[in-house]
Coordinates of C-alpha atoms in Angstrom, one line a residue:
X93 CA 0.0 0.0 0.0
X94 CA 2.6 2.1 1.3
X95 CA 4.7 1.6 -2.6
X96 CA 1.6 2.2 -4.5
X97 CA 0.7 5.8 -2.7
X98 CA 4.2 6.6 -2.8
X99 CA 4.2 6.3 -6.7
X100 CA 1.1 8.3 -7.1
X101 CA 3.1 11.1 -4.9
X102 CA 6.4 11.9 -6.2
X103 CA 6.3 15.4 -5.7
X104 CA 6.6 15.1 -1.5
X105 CA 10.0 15.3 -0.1
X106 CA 11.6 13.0 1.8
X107 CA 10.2 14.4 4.9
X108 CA 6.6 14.1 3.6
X109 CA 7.2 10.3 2.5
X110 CA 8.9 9.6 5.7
X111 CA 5.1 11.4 7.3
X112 CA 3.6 9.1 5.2
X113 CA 5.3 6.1 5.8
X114 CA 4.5 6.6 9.6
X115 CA 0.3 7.5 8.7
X116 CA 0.3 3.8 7.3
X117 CA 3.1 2.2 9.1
X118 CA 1.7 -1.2 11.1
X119 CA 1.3 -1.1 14.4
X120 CA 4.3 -2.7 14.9
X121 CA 5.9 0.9 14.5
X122 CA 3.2 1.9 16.7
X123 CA 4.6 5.4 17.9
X124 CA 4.4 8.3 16.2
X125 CA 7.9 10.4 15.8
X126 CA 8.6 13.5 18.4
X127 CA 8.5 16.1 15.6
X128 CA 5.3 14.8 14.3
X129 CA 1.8 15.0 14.8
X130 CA -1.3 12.5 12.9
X131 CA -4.6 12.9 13.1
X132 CA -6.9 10.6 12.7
X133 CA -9.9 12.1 10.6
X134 CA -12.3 11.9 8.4
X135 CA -11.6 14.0 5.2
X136 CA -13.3 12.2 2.9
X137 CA -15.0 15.8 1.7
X138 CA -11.9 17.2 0.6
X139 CA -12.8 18.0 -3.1
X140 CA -10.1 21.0 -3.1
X141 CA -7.3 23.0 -1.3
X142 CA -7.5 25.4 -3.2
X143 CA -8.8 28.5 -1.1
X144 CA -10.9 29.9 -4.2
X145 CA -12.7 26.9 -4.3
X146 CA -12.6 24.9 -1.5
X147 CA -15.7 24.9 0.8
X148 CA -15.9 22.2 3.1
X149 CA -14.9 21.3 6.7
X150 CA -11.6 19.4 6.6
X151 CA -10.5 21.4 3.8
X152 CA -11.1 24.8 5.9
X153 CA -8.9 23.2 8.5
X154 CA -6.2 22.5 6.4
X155 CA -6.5 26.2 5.1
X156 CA -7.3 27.7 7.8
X157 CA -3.4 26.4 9.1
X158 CA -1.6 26.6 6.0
X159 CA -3.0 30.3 4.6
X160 CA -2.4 33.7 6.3
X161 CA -5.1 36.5 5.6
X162 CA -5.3 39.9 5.9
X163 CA -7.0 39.7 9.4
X164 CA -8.6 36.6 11.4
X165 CA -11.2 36.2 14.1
X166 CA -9.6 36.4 17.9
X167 CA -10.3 32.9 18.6
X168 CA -10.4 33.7 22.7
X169 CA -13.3 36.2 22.0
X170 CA -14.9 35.8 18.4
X171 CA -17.1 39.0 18.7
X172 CA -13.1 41.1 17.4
X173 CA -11.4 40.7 14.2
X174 CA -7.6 41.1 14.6
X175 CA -5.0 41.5 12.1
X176 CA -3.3 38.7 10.5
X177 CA -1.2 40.0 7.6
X178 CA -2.7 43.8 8.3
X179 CA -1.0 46.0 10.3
X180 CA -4.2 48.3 10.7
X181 CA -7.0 49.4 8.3
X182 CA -9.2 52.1 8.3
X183 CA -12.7 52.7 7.2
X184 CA -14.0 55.8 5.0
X185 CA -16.7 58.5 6.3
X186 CA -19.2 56.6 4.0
X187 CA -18.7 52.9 5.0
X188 CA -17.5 52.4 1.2
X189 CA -13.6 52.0 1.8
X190 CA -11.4 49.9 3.6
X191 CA -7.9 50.7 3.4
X192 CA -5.5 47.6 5.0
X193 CA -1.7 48.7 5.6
X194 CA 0.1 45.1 5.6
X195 CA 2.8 44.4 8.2
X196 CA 6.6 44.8 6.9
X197 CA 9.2 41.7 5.9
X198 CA 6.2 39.4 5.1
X199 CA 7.1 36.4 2.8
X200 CA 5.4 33.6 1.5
X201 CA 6.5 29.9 1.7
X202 CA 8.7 30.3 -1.7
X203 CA 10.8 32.7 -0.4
X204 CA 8.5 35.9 -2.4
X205 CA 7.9 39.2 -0.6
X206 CA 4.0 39.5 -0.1
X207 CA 2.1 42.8 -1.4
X208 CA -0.6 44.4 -1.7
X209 CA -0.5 43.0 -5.1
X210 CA -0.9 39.4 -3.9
X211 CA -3.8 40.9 -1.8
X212 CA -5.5 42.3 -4.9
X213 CA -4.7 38.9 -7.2
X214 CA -6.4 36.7 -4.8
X215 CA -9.8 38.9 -4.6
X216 CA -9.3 39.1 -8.1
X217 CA -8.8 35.1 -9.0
X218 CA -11.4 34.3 -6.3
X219 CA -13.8 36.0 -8.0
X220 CA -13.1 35.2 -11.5
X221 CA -12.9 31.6 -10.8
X222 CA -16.2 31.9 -9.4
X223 CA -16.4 28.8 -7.6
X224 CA -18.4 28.0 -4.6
X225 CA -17.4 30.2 -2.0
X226 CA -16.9 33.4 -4.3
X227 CA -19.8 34.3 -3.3
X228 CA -18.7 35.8 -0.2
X229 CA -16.5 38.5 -1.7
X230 CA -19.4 38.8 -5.1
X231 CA -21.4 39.7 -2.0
X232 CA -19.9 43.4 -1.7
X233 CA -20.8 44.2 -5.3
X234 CA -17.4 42.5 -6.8
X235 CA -17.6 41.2 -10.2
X236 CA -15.3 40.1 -12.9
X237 CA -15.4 43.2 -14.7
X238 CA -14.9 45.4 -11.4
X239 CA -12.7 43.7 -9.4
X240 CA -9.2 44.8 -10.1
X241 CA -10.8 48.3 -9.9
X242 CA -12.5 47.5 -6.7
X243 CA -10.2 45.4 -5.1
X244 CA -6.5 46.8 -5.6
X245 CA -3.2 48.2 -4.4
X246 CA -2.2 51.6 -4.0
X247 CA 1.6 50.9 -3.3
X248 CA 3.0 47.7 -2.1
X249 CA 1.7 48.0 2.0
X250 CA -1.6 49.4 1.0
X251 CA -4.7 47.1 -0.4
X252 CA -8.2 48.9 -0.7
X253 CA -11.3 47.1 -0.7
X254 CA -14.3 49.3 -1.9
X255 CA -17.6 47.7 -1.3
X256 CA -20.8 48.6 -2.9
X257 CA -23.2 49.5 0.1
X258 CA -21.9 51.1 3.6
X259 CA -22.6 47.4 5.0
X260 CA -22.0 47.0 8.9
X261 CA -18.1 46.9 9.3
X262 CA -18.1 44.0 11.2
X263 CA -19.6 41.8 8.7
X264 CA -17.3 43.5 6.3
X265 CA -14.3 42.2 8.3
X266 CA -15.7 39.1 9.4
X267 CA -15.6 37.9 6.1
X268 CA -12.6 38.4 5.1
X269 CA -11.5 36.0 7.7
X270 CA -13.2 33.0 6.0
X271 CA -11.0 30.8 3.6
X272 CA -11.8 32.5 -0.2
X273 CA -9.9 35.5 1.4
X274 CA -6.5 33.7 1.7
X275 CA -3.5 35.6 0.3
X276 CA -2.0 33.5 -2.5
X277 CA 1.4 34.0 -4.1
X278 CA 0.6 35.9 -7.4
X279 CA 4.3 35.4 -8.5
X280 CA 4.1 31.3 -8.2
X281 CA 0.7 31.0 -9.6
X282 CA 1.2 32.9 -12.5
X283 CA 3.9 30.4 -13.2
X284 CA 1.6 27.3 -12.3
X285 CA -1.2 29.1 -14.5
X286 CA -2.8 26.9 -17.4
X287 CA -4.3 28.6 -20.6
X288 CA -7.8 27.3 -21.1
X289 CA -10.4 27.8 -23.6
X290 CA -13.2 29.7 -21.4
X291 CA -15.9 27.0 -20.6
X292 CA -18.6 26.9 -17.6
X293 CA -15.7 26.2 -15.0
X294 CA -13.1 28.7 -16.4
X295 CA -14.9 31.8 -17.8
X296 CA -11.3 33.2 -18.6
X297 CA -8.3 32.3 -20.4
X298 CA -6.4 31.2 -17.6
X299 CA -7.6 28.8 -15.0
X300 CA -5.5 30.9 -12.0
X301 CA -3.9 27.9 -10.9
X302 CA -6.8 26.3 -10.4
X303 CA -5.5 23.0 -11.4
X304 CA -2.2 23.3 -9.5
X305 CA -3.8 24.7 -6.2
X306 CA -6.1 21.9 -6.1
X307 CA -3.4 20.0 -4.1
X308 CA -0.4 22.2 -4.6
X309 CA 0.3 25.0 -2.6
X310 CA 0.5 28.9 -2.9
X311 CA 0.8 30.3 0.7
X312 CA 2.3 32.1 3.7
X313 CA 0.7 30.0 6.9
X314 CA 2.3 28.8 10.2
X315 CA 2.8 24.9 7.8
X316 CA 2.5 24.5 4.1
X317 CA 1.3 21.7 2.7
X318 CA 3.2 18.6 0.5
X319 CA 0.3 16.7 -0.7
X320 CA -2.7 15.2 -0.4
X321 CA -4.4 11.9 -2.0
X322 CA -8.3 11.6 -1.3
X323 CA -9.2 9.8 1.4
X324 CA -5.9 8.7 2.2
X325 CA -4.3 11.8 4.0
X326 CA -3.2 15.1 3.7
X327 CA 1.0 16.0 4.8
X328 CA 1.4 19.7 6.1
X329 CA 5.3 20.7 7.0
X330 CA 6.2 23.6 9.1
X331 CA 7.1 27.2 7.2
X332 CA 10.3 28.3 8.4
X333 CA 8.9 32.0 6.2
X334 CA 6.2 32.1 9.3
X335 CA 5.9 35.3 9.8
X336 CA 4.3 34.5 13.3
X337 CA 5.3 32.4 15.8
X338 CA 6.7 29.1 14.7
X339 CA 5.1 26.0 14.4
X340 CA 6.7 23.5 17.6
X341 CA 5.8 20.0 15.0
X342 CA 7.9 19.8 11.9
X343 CA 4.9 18.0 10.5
X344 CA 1.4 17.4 10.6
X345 CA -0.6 14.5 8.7
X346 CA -4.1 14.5 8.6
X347 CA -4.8 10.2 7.8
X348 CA -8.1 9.1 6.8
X349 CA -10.0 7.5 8.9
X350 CA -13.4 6.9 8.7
X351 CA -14.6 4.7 11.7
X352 CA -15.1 5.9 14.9
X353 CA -13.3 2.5 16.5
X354 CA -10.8 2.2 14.0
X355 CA -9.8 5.8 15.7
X356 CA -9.9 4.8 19.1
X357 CA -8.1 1.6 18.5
X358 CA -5.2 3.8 16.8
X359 CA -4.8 5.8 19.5
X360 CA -5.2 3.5 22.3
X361 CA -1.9 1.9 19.9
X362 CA 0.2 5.0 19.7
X363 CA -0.7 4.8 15.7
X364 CA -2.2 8.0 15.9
X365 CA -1.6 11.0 18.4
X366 CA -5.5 12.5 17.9
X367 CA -8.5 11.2 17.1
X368 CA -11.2 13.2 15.7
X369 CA -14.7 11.6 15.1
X370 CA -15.3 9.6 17.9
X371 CA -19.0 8.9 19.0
X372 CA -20.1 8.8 22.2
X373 CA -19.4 5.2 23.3
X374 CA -15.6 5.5 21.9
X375 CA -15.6 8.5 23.5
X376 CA -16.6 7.6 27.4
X377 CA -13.9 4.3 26.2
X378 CA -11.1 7.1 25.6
X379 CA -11.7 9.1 28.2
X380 CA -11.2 6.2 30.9
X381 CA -8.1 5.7 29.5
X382 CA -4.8 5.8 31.3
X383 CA -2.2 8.9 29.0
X384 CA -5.5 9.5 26.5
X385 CA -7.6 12.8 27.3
X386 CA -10.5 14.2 26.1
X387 CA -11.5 17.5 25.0
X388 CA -14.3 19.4 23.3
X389 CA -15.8 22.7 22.1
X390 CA -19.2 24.0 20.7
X391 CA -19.1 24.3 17.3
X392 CA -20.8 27.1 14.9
X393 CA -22.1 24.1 12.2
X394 CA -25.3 22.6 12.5
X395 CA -26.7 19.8 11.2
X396 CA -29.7 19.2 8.8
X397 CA -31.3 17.4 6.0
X398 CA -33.1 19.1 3.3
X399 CA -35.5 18.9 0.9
X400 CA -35.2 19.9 -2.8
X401 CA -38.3 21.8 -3.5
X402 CA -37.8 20.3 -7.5
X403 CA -39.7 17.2 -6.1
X404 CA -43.0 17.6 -6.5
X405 CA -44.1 15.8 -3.3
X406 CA -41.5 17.5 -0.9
X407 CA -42.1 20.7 -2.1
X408 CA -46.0 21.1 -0.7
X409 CA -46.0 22.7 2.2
X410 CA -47.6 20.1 4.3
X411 CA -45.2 17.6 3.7
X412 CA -42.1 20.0 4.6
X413 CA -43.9 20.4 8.1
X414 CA -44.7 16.8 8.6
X415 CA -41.2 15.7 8.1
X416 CA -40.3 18.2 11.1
X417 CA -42.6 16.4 13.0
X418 CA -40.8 12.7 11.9
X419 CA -37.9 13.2 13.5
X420 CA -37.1 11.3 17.0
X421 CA -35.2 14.2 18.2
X422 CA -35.0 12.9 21.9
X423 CA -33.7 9.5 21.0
X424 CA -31.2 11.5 18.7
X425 CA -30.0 13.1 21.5
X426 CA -30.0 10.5 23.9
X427 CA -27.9 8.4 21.9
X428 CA -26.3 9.7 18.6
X429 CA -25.0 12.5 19.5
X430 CA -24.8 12.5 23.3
X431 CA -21.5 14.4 24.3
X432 CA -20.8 15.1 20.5
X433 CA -23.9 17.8 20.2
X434 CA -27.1 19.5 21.6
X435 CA -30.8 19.2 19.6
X436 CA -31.1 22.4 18.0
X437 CA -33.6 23.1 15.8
X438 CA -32.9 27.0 14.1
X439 CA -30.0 27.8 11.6
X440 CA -28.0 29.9 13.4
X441 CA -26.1 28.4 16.2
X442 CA -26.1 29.1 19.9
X443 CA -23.6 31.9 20.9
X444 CA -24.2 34.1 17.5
X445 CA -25.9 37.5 17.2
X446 CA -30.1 37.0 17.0
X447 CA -29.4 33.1 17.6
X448 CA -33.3 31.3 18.9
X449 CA -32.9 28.9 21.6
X450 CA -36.4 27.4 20.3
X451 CA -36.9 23.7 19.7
X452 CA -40.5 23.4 18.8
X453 CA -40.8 20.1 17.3
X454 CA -40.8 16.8 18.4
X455 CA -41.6 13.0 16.8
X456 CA -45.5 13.6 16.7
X457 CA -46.2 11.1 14.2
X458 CA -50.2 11.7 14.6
X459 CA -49.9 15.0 13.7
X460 CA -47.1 14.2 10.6
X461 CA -50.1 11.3 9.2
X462 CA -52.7 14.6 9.4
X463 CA -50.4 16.7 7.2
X464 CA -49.8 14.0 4.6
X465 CA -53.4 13.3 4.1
X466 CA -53.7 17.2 3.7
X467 CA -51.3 17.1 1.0
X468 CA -53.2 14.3 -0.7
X469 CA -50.4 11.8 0.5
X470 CA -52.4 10.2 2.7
X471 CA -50.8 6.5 1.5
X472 CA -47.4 8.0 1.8
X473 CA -44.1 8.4 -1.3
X474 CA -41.3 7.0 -1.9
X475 CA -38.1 9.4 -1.3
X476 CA -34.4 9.7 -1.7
X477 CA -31.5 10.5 1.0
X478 CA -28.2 11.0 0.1
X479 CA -25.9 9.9 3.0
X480 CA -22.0 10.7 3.9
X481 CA -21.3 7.2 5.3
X482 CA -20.0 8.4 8.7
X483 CA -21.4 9.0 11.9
X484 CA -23.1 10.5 13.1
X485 CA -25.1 11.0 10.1
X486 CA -25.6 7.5 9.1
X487 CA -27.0 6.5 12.2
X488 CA -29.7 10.0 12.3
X489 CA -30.7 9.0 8.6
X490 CA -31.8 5.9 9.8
X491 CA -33.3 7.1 12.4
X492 CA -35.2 9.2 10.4
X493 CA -35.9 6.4 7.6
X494 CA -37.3 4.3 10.7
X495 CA -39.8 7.3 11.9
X496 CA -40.7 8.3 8.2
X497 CA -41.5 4.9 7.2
X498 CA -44.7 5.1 10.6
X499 CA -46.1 7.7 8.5
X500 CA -46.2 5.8 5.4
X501 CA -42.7 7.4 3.7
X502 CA -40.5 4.9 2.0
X503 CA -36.9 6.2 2.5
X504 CA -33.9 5.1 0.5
X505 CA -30.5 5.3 1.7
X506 CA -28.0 6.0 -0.8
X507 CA -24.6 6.0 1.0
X508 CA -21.6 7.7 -0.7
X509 CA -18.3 9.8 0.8
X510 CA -18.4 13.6 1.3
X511 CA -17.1 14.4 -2.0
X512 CA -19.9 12.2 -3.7
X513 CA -22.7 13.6 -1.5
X514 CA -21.3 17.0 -1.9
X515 CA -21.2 16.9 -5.3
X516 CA -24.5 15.5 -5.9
X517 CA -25.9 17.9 -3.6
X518 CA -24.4 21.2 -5.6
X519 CA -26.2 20.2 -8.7
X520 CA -29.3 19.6 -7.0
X521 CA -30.0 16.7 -8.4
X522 CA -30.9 14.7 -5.0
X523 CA -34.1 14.5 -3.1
X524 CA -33.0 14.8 0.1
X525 CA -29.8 15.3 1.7
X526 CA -28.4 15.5 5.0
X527 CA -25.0 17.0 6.3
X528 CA -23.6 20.3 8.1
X529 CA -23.3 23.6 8.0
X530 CA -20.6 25.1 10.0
X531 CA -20.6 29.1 9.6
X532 CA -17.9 30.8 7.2
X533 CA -17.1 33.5 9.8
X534 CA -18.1 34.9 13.0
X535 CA -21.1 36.6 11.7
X536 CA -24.9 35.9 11.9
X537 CA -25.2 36.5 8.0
X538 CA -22.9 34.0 7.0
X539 CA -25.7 31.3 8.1
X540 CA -28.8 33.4 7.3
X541 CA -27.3 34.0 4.0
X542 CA -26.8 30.6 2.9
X543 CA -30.0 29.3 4.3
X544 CA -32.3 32.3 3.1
X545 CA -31.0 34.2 0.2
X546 CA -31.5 33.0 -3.4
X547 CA -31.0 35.6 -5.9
X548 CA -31.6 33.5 -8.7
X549 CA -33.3 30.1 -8.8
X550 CA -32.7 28.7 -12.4
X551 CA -30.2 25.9 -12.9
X552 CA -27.9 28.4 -13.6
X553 CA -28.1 30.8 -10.8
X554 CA -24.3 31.7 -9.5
X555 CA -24.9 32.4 -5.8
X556 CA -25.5 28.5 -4.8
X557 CA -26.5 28.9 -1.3
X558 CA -28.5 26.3 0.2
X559 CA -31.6 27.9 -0.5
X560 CA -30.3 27.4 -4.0
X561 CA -29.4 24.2 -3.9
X562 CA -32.5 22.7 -2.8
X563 CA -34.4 25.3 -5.3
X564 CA -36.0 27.4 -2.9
X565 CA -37.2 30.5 -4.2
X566 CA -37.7 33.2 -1.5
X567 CA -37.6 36.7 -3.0
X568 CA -38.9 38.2 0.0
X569 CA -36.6 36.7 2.1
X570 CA -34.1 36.8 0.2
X571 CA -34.6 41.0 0.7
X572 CA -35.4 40.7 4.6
X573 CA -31.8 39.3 5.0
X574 CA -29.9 42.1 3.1
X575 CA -31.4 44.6 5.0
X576 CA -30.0 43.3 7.8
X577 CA -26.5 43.8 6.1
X578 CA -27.5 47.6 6.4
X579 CA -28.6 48.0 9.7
X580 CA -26.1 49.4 12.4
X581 CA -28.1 48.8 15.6
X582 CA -27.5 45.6 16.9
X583 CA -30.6 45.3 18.6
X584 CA -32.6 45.7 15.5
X585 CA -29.9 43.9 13.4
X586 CA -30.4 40.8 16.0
X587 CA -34.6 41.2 15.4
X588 CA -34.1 40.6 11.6
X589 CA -31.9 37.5 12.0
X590 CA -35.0 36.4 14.7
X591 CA -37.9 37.2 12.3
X592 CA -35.7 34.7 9.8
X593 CA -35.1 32.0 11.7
X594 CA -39.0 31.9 12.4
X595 CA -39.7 31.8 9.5
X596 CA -37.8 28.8 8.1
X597 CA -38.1 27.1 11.3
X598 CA -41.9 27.4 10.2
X599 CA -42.1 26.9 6.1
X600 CA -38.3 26.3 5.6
X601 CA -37.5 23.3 3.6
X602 CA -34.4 22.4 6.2
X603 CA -35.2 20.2 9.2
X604 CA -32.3 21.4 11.5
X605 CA -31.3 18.7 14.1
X606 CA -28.7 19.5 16.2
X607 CA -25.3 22.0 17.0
X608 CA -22.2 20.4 16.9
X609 CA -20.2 20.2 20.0
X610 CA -17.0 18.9 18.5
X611 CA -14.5 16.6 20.6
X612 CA -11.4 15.0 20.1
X613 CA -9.4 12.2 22.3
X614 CA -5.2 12.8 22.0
X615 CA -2.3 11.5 23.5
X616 CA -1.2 13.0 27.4
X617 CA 2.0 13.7 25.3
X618 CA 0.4 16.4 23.4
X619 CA 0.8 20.1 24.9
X620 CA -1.1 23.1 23.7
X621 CA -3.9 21.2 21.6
X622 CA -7.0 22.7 21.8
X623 CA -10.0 22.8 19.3
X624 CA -10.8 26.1 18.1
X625 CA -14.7 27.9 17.7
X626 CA -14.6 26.6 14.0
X627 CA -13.2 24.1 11.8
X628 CA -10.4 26.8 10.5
X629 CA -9.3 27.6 13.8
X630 CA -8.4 24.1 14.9
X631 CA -4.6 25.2 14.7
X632 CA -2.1 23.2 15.1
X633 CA 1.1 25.4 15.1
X634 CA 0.7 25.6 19.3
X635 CA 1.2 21.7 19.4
X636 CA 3.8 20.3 20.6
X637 CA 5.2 16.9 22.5
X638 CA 6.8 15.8 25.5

């Protein structure tokens, strides 16, 4: 195994072979090396590292410790942005202009001087590669044909950002602290740049490095990374260019691991120093465990299943509500998430501006058979679900298949990895799905957004929020949401966000289960590892080993 992955990376160093040698080793070589640190984790979502395009959970991690922006959330009080690469910025009189002044002697991993040019090339490529997460900077008014204008440098410390509306400065700063706002090194990709023949994917003639960055590496971070192979693992090595303070590991590999036991059992070993998706049985196991600890922290990502408002049966209202109802959110809670989550039943998580601590709904099957008659589904449907196979979301879909099927509804399970689900997901093309949703940045929009806005509804629409993706067409919502963009007060500003989670948590085709509380179970040997308030701040650089 350990030949065949080799082969298909050749472009590691000998360090990152040596990393990978010891992420498959047998556990006969059962501990892990002093300058080292593997995690075992599932990252079978990983589609991209590329920070224009990548917009999923383990890919934000990997990121969110291998990219430097120009300012990042204070993960010991996430209500204050701080600077990362920015010195300071100000804002203009009309709310229009942010002006960033960069820190001096800044390099990237190959050696290049950052500038405000490398600032203004990544807004720029972000937004012309219009992948998934460009929406977040398209948001302020950016487009292909305005963005150099609008997002440029006026000498090589000084990167101005003009947005189109005064928006509320904190949601202005709070997102550029989410991934698609990582500085990349213009002077490397221009040189890993492919000419293309503008299609759907590359509306340009270059693909920005597209291709390269989908694996390769452009940035200025605490590590950088060597490689990755899907679902095997991902090899980050320390940047001795850090800027900040410098990574105490040499390297970090992220190994594949899909199972919660297969985890515990490599740690237990010494095969891996962290394990990362243990359920609640595995995790009691690990935390009785003589030189294993457990720790946690609440997570901004809830989790969900949705309903694509393209089926005719799931898009009548009475059927959306009766699903709500077909849900065994106790048991859930009880069991399949118990130390790993809370029920929680409103899109934006506990601890954010405007969040509801309502959970109105519980398994009320009566009530769910009434609905379905209304509907003139009185016999019940047969429906869709596509599945991630890990937990805990296998075990809630059949949970829910087992409580939809008292009411009548045939459910289908159609397992697949993150990347398959994902992808299916994006293109709308399933009937139901359920995953997460774990908040872009620190900022109540970033979830009301993506679960209320769609701008455009057709097949081609280019802001593919989840609204979007599961075709629902809220116009008036959709206007109810910017406003809050606009509003100052925070009072008010919290109202809106209330009024909007109401409102889906009433006609909304999202049945929202629960907020992640995330945990992990690691070696005694590890010092300084803590999880962070979001899947990009789960930094690594602090660890170190005894």
């Amino acid at each position: 195994m350990i030949k065949s992955f080799n082969k298909n990376m050749r472009i590691l160093s000998t360090s990152a072979v040596l990393a990978l040698s010891v992420a498959f080793a047998p556990q006969v070589f059962a501990a892990t090396p002093a300058d080292t640190l593997v995690e075992g984790f599932a990252i079978d979502d990983i589609i991209s590292l590329d920070p224009g395009e990548a917009f999923e959970l383990s890919a934000a991690e990997v990121t969110g410790n291998t990219y430097s922006k120009l300012v990042t959330i204070n993960i010991d009080d996430t209500s204050k942005v701080i600077g990362d690469l920015a010195d300071s910025w100000t804002i203009s009189d009309d709310g229009m202009t942010y002006t960033f002044k960069l820190k001096s002697g800044l390099k990237f991993a190959s050696g290049n001087p950052i500038t405000a040019a490398d600032v203004a090339f990544s807004f720029e490529r972000a937004v012309k590669l219009d992948k998934s997460p460009a929406f977040l900077l398209t948001q302020f008014g950016l487009t292909g044909d305005n963005v150099t204008e609008k997002a440029k440098a006026s000498d090589d410390a000084t990167f101005v950002l003009t947005v189109d509306k005064a928006y509320a400065p904190s949601f202005v700063l709070n997102v550029l602290t989410s991934t698609v706002a990582s500085v990349i090194d213009k002077k490397l990709i221009e040189e890993k740049a492919k000419a293309v023949t503008p299609t759907d994917d590359y509306k340009y003639e270059t693909d920005f490095g597209n291709e390269f960055l989908k694996t390769g590496y452009a940035g200025s971070g605490p590590y950088k990374i060597l490689g990755w192979k899907a679902n095997e693992a991902v090899i980050l090595e320390a940047n001795t260019n850090y800027y900040g303070e410098a990574p105490k590991l040499k390297r970090v590999v992220y190994r594949h691991m899909k199972e919660s036991s297969g985890q515990r059992l490599a740690l237990e070993n010494g095969d891996i120093d962290v394990a990362r998706n243990l359920e609640p049985g595995d995790m009691e196991a690990v935390s009785k465990k003589e030189g294993l600890s457990v720790t946690s922290a609440p997570k901004g990502t809830v989790y969900y299943f949705s309903l694509n408002q393209k089926n005719e049966n799931l898009k009548k209202p009475e059927v959306i509500e009766a699903f709500k109802y077909l849900v065994d959110y106790d048991a859930i809670g009880e069991t399949l998430i118990k130390g790993i989550g809370e029920i929680h039943q409103t899109f934006l998580p506990k601890g954010q501006l405007g969040a509801l601590d309502e959970n109105p709904y519980k398994l009320d099957v009566a009530k769910a058979k009434e609905l379905l008659a209304k509907a003139g589904l009185a016999d019940g449907f047969t429906v869709t679900m596509d599945v991630r196979n890990t937990q805990p979301v296998t075990g809630i879909a059949e949970s829910v298949q087992q409580t939809l099927a008292q009411a009548g509804i045939k459910l289908e399970i159609i397992p697949g990895d993150g990347k398959q689900t994902l992808t299916k997901y994006r293109a709308r093309t399933h009937d139901i799905y359920i995953g997460q949703w774990g908040s872009d940045y620190f900022d109540p929009n970033s979830n009301a957004e993506t679960f209320t806005i769609n701008y455009d509804n057709s097949d081609e629409g280019k802001n593919k929020t989840l609204a979007w993706r599961n075709a629902w067409d809220v116009p008036e919502l959709t206007k109810e949401t910017q406003s809050a963009l606009l509003e100052k007060d925070n009072a008010k500003r919290a109202a809106i966000y209330e009024d909007l989670q109401k409102k889906v948590l009433e006609a909304g085709p999202f049945v929202v289960i629960f907020q992640q509380t995330e945990v992990a179970g690691y070696s005694a040997k590890l010092k300084g590892f803590k999880l962070g308030p979001s899947f990009d701040t789960n930094f690594v650089f602090p660890i170190s080993k005894d």
